[in-house]
Short mmCIF file of C-alpha atoms (C1' of nucleotides) in Angstrom, two decimals:
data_model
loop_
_atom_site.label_atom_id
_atom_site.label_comp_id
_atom_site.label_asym_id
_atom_site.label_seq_id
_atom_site.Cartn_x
_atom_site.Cartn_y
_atom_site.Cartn_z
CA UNK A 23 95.01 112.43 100.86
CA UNK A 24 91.75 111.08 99.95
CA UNK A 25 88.75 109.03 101.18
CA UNK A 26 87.63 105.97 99.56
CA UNK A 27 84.86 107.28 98.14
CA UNK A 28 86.93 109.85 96.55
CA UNK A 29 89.16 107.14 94.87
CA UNK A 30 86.42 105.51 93.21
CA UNK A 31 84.97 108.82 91.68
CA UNK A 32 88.40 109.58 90.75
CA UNK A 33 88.82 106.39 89.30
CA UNK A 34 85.62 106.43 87.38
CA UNK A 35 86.21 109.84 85.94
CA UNK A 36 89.38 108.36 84.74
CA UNK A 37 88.33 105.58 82.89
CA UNK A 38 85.46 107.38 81.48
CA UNK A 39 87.62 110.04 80.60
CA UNK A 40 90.11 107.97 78.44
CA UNK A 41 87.06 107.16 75.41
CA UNK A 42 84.87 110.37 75.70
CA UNK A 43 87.38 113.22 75.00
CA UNK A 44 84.87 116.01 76.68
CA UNK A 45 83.50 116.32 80.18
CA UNK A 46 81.92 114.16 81.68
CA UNK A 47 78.24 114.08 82.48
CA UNK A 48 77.15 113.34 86.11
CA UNK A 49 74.97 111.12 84.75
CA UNK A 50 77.57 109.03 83.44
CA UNK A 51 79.30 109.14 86.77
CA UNK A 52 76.45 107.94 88.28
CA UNK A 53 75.53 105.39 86.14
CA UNK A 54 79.17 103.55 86.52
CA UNK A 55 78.98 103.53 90.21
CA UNK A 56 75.53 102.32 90.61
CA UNK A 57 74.54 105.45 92.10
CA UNK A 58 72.51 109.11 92.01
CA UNK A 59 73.51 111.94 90.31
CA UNK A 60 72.92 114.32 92.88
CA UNK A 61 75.19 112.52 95.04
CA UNK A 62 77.90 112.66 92.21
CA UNK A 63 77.20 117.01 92.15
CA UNK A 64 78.31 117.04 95.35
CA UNK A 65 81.47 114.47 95.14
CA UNK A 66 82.30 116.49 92.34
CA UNK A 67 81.95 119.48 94.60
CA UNK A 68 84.46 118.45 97.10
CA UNK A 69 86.68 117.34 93.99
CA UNK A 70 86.96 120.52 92.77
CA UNK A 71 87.89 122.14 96.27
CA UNK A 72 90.76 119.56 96.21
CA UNK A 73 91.86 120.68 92.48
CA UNK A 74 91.66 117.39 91.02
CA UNK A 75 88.94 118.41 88.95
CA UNK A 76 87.63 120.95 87.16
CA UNK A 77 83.78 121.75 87.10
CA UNK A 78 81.26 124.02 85.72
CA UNK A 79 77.74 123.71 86.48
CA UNK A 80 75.55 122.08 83.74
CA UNK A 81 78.57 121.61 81.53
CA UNK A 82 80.26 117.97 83.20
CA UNK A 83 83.63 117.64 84.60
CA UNK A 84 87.23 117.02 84.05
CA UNK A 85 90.53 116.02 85.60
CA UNK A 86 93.22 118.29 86.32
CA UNK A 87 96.85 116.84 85.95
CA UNK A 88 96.81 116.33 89.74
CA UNK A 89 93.33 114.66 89.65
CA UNK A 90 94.85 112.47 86.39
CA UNK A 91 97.95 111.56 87.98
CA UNK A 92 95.97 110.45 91.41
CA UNK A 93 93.24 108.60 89.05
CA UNK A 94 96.41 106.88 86.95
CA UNK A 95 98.03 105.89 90.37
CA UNK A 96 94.85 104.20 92.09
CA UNK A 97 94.34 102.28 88.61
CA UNK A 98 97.97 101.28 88.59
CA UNK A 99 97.94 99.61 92.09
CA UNK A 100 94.61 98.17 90.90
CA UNK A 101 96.58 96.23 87.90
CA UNK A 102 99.68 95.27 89.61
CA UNK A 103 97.78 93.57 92.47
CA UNK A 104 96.17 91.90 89.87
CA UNK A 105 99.09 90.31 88.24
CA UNK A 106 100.41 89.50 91.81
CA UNK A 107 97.48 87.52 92.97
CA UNK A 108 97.65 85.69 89.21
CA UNK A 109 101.23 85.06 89.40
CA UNK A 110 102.21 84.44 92.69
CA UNK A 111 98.60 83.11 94.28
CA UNK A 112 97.20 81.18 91.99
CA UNK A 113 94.38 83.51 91.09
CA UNK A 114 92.34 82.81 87.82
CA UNK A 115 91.88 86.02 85.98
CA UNK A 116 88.06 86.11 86.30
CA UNK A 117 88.75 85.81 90.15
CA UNK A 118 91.19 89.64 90.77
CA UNK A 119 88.71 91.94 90.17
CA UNK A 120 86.78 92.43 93.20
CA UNK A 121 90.10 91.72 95.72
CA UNK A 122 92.11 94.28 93.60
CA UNK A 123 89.42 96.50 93.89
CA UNK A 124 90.21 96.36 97.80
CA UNK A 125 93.81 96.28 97.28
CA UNK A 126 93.69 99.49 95.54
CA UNK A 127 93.40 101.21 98.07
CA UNK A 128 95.99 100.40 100.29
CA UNK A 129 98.15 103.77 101.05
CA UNK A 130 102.09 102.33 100.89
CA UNK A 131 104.25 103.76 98.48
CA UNK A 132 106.67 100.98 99.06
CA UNK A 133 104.79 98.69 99.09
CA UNK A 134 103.46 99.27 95.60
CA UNK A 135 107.50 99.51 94.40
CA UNK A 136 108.33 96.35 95.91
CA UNK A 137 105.16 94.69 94.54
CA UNK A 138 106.45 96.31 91.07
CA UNK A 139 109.82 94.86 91.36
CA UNK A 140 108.80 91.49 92.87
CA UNK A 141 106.75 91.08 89.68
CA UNK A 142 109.46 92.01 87.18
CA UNK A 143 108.03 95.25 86.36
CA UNK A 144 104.62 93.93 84.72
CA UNK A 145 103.60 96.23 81.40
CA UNK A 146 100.08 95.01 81.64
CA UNK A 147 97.52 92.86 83.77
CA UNK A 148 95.59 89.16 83.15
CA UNK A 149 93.18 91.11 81.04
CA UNK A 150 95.52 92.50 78.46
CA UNK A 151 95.42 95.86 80.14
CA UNK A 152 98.46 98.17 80.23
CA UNK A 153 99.63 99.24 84.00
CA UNK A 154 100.34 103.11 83.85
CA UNK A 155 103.83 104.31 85.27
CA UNK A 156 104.78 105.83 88.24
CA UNK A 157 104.11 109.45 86.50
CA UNK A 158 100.60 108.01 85.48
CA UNK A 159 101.95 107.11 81.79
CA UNK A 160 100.62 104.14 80.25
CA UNK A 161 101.80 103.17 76.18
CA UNK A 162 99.04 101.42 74.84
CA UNK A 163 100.23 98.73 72.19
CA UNK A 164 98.29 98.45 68.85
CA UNK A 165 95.49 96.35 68.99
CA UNK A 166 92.03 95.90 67.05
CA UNK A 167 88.97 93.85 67.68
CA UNK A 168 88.38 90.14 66.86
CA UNK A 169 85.42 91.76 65.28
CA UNK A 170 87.29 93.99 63.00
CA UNK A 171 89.38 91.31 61.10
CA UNK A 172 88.46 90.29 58.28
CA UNK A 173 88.47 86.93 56.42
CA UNK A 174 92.08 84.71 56.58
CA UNK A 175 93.58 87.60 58.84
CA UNK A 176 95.56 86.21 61.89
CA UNK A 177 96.66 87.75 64.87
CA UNK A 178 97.68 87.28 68.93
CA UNK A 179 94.83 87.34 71.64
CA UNK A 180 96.43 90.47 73.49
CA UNK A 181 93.36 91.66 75.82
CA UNK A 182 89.53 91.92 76.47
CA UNK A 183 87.06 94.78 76.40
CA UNK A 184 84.80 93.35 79.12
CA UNK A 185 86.48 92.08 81.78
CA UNK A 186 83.30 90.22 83.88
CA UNK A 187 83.83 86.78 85.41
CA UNK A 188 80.82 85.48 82.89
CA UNK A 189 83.56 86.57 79.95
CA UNK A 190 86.70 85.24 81.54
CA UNK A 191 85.34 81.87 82.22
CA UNK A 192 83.57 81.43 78.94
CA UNK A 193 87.09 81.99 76.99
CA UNK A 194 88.79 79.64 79.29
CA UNK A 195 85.73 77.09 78.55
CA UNK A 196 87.20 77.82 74.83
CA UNK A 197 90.49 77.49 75.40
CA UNK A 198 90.94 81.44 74.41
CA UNK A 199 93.73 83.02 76.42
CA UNK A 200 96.12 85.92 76.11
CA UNK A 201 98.93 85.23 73.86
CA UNK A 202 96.61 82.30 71.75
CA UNK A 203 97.47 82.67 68.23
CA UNK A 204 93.95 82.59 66.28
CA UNK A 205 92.85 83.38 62.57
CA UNK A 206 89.77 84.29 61.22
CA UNK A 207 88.43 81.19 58.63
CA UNK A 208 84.94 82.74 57.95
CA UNK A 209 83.05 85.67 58.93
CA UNK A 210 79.37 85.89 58.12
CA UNK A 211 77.76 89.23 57.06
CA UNK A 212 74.36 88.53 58.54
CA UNK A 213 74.86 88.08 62.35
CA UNK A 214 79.04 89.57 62.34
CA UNK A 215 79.66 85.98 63.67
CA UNK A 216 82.96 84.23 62.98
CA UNK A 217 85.03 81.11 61.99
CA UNK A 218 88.05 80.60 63.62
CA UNK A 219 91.20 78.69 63.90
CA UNK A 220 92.79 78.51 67.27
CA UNK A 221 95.24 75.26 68.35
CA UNK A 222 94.49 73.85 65.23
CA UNK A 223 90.60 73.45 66.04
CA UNK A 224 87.62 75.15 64.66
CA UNK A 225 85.80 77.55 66.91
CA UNK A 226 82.87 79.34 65.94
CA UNK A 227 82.86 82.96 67.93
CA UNK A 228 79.44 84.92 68.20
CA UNK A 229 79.47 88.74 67.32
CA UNK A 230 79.33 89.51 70.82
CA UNK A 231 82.31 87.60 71.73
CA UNK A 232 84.77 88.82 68.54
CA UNK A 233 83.19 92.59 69.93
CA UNK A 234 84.92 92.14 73.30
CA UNK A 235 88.81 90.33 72.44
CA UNK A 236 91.31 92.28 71.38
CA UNK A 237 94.17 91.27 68.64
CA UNK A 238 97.23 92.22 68.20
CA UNK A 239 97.69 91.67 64.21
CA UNK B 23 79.89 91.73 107.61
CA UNK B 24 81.78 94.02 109.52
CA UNK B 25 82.46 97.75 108.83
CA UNK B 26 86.44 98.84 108.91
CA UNK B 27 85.38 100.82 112.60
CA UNK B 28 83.75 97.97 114.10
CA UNK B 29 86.53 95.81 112.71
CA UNK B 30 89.40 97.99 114.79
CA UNK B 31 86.74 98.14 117.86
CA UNK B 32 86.85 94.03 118.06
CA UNK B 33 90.54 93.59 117.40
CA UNK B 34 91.14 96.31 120.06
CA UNK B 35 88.46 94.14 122.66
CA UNK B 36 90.19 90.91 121.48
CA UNK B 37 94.12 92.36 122.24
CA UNK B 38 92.41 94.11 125.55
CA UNK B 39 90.82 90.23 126.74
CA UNK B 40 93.87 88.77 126.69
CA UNK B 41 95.32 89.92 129.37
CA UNK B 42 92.68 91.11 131.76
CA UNK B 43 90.34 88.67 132.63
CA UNK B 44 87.69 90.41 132.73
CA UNK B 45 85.03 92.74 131.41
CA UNK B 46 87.32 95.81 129.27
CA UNK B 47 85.90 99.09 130.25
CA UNK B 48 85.11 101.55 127.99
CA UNK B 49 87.79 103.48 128.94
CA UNK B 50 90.29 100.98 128.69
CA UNK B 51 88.87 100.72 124.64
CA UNK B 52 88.93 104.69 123.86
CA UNK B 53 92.49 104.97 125.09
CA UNK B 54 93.64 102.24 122.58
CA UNK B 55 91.50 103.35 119.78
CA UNK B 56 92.48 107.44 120.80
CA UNK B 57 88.57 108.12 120.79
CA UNK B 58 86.31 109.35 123.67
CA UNK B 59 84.53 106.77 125.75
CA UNK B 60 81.10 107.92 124.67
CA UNK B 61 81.71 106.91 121.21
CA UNK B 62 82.89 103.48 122.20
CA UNK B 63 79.63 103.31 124.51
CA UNK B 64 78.09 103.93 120.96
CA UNK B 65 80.06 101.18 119.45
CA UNK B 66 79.77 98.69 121.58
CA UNK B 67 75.94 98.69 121.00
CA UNK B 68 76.45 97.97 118.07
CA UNK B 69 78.24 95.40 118.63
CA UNK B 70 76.03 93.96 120.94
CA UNK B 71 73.77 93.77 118.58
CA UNK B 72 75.78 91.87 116.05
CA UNK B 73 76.17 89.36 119.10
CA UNK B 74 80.18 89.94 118.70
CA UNK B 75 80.26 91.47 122.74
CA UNK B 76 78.79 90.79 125.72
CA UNK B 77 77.69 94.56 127.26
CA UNK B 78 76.04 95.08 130.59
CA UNK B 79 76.16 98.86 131.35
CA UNK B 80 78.61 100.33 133.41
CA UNK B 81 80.07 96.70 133.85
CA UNK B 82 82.31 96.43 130.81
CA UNK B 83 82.42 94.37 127.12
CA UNK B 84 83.45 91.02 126.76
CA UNK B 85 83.51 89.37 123.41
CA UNK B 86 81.39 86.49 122.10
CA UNK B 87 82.52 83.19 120.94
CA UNK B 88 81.66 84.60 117.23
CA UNK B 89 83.54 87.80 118.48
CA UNK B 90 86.82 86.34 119.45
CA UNK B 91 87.01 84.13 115.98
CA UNK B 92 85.88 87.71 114.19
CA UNK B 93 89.13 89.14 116.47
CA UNK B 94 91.08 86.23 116.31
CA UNK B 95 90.74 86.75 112.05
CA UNK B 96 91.45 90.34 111.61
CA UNK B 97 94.64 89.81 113.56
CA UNK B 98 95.78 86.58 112.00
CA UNK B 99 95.74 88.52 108.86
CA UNK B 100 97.52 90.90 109.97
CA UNK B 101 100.32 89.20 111.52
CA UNK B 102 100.44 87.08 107.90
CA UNK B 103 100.91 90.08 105.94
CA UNK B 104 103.68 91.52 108.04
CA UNK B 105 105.10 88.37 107.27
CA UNK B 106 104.65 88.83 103.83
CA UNK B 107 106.24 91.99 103.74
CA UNK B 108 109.68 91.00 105.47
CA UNK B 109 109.93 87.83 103.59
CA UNK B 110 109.07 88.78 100.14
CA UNK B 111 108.94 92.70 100.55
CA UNK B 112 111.86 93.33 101.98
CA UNK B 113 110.19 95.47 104.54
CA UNK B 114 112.37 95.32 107.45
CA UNK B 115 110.72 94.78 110.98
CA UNK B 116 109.68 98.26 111.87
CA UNK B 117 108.04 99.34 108.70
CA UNK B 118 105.13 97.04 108.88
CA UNK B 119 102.90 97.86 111.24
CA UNK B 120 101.19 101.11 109.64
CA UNK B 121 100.79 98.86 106.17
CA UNK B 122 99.72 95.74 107.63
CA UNK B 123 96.92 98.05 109.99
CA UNK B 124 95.26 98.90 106.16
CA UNK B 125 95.73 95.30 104.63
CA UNK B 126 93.73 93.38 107.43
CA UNK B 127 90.47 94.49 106.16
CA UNK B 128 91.07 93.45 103.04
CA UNK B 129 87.97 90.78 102.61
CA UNK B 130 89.08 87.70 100.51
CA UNK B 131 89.21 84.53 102.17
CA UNK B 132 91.27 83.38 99.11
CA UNK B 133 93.63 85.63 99.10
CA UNK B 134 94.21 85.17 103.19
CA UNK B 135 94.49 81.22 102.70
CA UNK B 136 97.07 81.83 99.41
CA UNK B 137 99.05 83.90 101.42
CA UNK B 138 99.65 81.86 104.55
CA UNK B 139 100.53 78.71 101.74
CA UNK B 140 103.21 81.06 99.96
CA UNK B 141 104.65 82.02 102.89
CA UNK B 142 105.01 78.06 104.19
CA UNK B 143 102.02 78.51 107.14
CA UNK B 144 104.48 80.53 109.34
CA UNK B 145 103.37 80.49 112.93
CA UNK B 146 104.54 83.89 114.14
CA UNK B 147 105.16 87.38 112.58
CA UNK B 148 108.36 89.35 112.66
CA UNK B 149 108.26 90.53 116.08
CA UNK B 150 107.80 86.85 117.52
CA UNK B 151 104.03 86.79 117.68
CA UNK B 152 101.91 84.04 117.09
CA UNK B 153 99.53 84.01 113.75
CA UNK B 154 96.13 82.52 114.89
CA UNK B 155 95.12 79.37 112.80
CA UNK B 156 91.64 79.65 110.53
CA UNK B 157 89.31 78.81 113.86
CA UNK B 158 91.24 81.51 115.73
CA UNK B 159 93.47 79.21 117.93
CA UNK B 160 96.76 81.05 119.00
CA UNK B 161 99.43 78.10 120.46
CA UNK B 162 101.90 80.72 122.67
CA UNK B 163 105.36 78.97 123.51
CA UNK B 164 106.99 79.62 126.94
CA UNK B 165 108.76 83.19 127.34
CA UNK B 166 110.27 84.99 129.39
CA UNK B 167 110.57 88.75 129.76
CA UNK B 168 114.05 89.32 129.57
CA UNK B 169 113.72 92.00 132.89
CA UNK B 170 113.19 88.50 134.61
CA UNK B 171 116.05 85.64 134.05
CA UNK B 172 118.70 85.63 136.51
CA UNK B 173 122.16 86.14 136.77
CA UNK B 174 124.03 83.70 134.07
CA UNK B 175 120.85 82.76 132.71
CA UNK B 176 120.77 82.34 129.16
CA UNK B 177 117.90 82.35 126.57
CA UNK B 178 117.19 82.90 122.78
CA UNK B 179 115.14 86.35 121.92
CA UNK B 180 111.96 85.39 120.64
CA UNK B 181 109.55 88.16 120.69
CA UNK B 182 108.82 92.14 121.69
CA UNK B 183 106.67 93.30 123.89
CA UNK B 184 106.72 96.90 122.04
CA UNK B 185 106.58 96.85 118.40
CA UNK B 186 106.86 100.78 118.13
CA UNK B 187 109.71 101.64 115.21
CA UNK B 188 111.56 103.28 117.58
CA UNK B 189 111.93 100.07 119.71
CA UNK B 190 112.39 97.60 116.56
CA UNK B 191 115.20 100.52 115.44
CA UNK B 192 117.14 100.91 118.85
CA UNK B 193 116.79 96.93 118.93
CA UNK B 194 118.75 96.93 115.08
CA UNK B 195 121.02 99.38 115.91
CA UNK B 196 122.38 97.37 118.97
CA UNK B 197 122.56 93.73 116.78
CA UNK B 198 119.14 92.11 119.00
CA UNK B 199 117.27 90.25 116.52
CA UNK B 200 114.81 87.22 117.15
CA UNK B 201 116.86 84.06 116.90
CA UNK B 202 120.20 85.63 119.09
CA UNK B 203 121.28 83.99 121.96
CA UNK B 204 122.01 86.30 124.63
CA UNK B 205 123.13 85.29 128.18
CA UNK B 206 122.97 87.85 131.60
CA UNK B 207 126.20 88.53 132.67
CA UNK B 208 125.26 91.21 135.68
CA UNK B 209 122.45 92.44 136.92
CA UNK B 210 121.75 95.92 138.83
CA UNK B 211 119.48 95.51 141.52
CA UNK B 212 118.99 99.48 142.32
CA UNK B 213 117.97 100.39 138.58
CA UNK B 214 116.98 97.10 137.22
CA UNK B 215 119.41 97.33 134.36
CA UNK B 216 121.63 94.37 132.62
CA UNK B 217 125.02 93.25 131.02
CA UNK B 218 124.53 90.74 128.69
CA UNK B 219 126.60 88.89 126.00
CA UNK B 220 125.51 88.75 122.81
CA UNK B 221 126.79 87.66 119.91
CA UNK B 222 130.31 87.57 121.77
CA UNK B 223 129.81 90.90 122.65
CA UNK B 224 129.16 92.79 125.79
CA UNK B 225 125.59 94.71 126.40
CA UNK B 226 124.25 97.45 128.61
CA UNK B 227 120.53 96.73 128.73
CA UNK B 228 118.66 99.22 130.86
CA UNK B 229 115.72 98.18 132.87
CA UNK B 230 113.17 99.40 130.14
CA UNK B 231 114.71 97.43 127.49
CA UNK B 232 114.84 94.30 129.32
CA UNK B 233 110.91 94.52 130.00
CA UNK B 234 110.26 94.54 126.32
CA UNK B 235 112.11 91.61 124.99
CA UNK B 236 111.28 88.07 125.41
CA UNK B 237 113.36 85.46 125.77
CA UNK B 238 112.91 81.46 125.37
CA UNK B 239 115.83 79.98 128.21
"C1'" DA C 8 77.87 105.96 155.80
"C1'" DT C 9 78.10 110.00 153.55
"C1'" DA C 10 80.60 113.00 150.55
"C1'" DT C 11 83.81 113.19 146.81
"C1'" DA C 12 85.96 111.62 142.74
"C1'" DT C 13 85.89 108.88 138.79
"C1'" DT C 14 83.78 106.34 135.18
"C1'" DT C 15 80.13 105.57 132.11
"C1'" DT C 16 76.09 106.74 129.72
"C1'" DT C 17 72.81 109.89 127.59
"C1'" DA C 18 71.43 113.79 124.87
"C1'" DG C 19 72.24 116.65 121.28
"C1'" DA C 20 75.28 118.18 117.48
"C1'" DC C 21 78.26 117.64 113.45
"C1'" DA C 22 80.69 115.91 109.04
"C1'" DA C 23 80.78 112.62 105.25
"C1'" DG C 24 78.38 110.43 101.93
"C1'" DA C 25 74.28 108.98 100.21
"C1'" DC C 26 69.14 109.46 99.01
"C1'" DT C 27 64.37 111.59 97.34
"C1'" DA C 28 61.69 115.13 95.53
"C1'" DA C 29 61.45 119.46 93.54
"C1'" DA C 30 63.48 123.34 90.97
"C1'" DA C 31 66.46 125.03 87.42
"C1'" DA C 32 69.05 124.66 83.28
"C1'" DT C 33 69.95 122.51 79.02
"C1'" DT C 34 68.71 119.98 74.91
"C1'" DA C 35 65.43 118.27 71.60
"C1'" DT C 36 61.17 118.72 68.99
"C1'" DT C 37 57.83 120.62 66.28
"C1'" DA D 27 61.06 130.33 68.73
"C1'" DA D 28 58.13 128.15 71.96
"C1'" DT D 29 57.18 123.93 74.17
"C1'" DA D 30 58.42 119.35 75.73
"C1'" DA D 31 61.75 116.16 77.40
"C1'" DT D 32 65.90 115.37 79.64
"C1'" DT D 33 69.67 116.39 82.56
"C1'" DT D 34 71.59 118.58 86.44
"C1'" DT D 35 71.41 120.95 90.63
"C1'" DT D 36 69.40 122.26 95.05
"C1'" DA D 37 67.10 121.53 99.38
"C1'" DG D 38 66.18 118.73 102.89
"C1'" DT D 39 66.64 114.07 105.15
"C1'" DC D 40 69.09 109.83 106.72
"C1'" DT D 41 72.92 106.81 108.50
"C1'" DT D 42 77.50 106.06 110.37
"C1'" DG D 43 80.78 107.33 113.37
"C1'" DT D 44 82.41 110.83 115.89
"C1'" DC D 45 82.33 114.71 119.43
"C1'" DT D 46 81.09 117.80 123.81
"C1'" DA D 47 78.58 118.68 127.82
"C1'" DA D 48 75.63 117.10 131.24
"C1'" DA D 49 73.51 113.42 133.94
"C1'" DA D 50 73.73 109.01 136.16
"C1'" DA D 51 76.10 105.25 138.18
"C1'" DT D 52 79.97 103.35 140.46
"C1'" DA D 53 84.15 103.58 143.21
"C1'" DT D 54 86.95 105.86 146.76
"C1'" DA D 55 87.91 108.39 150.90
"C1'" DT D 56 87.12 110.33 155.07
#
DNA sequence: ATATATTTTTAGACAAGACTAAAAATTATT
DNA sequence: AATAATTTTTAGTCTTGTCTAAAAATATAT
């Protein structure tokens, strides 16, 4: 079993894990969870006692298949309680982060099945994200940034790269939600903004917005 | 804010309160919580502190206004999530307790107040206790422990007094659910035990069963 | 009312998890 | 390759919540 704080290093080391392809730095650790990296040596420590890790001084750290499957778990709990407080309570999808974050927690097998099957078996959260398995699997669906489309290319709104309140509730001021058809009208070289059609209106999308929506073309 | 310790500490004093009258010792708090009385000592000055108890030394804790509506919270989420997990989980009576002990802390007014509206504001959990409204108000309805109606008396089982699994299982396994009608048929003076009819069918209820039901006549 | 038993508090210690400051190792620079 | 800059680890401290053992207060019994 493991502590709460060992979740969220667990967790962290997970997502970091899934774009960086080598160990990972302390530093990086630390920066993610708003705290020191001497505190993270000696999380990682105790990681590494329970096997869920593997560590060599100087050199970062990586999960074992234990530590993956436990990381793949606490992430899938985090997604399904998203989709239930969405679904079934009304939540807006700039509102689940923080609760699910709490909810994650929560030690209940059977609960988490039941919450599974209550939802229909949910393949992804409100953010586009895909749930992993029970085994920790998760099949990621093809998908490119806004920002990588070029001129008169359409596609489906299928998820976001930053999921922060400020985000959500600027796309819902636009009318941009998952499943919104959209296609690119112009794109200019100069600043990477964009032109786009979406509900049969004309939206114009800065670089930093087309940087952080995913399409499905 | 409250930590998850003191949390458990104040629900403890709160469940303690209600039937003593009087200032809980320290004692009486360490044998709920399965701690040692100095640590509760510790506690409670803590506590104190956070003006949630009342301590004098040596004389015992009471809890504040603030500290009863603190109390009064913790367990009315409690008792709504049990809920939650017999009516939509299919949890079954027993298996709720342990789950619905982690989900209390869970800090989200939200999600508390989406909750009690999806489950139709239900006014007691699964073993017949009452859910405290938002300002911690708990209206109890008039019941009987079962050890005391009288020969022929009839009633309608409407709570527990023990909500151990064992309990809740023995109670399955003989057909006593809340909303049966059960009427005494005989009662044993020397050993305190009962016959009773129940669903047209004839009970032997010993003496320590029949102190841990409750019954509306 | 005094002695005895019980309860409660205090004092000191420990584990978990975090921090700061300093040392050690690694990486980058010239 | 030697020095400088950066990253990581170590050493020591702090807080929270717990514990044990001893002291102090209260309750009980003769």
């Amino acid at each position: 079993m493991f502590t709460l704080s060992e979740e969220n290093y667990l967790k962290t080391i997970y997502h970091l894990e899934l774009d960086a392809d080598k160990g990972i730095s302390t530093n990086a650790i630390a920066k993610k969870l708003e705290t020191k990296a001497s505190s993270v040596t000696d999380m990682i420590k105790k990681l590494s006692d329970k096997e869920v890790v593997v560590y060599k001084k100087y050199k970062g750290v990586t999960l074992t298949e234990l530590g993956k499957k436990t990381a793949a778990n606490i992430v899938r709990k985090h997604r399904l309680w998203e989709v239930f407080l969405v679904e079934k309570l009304n939540f807006s999808w700039d509102e689940v982060h923080d609760v699910a974050e709490q909810l994650e927690h929560i030690k209940s097998p059977k609960l988490i099945d039941q919450i599974d099957a209550f939802l229909g078996f949910p393949t992804h959260d409100p953010h586009g994200d895909p749930i992993p398995d029970k085994d920790g699997n998760l099949k990621t669906i093809e998908k490119s940034l806004l920002s990588t489309l070029l001129k008169n290319e359409s596609g489906i709104c299928v998820g976001v790269n930053d999921s922060s309140s400020e985000f959500l509730k600027f796309l819902d001021k636009k009318g941009i939600t998952l499943g919104k058809q959209l296609t690119v009208l112009e794109k200019e070289d100069f600043d990477g903004s964009l032109s786009i059609l979406i509900d049969g209106e004309k939206l114009s999308i800065s670089n930093k917005i087309a940087n952080n929506l995913y399409i499905q073309k």
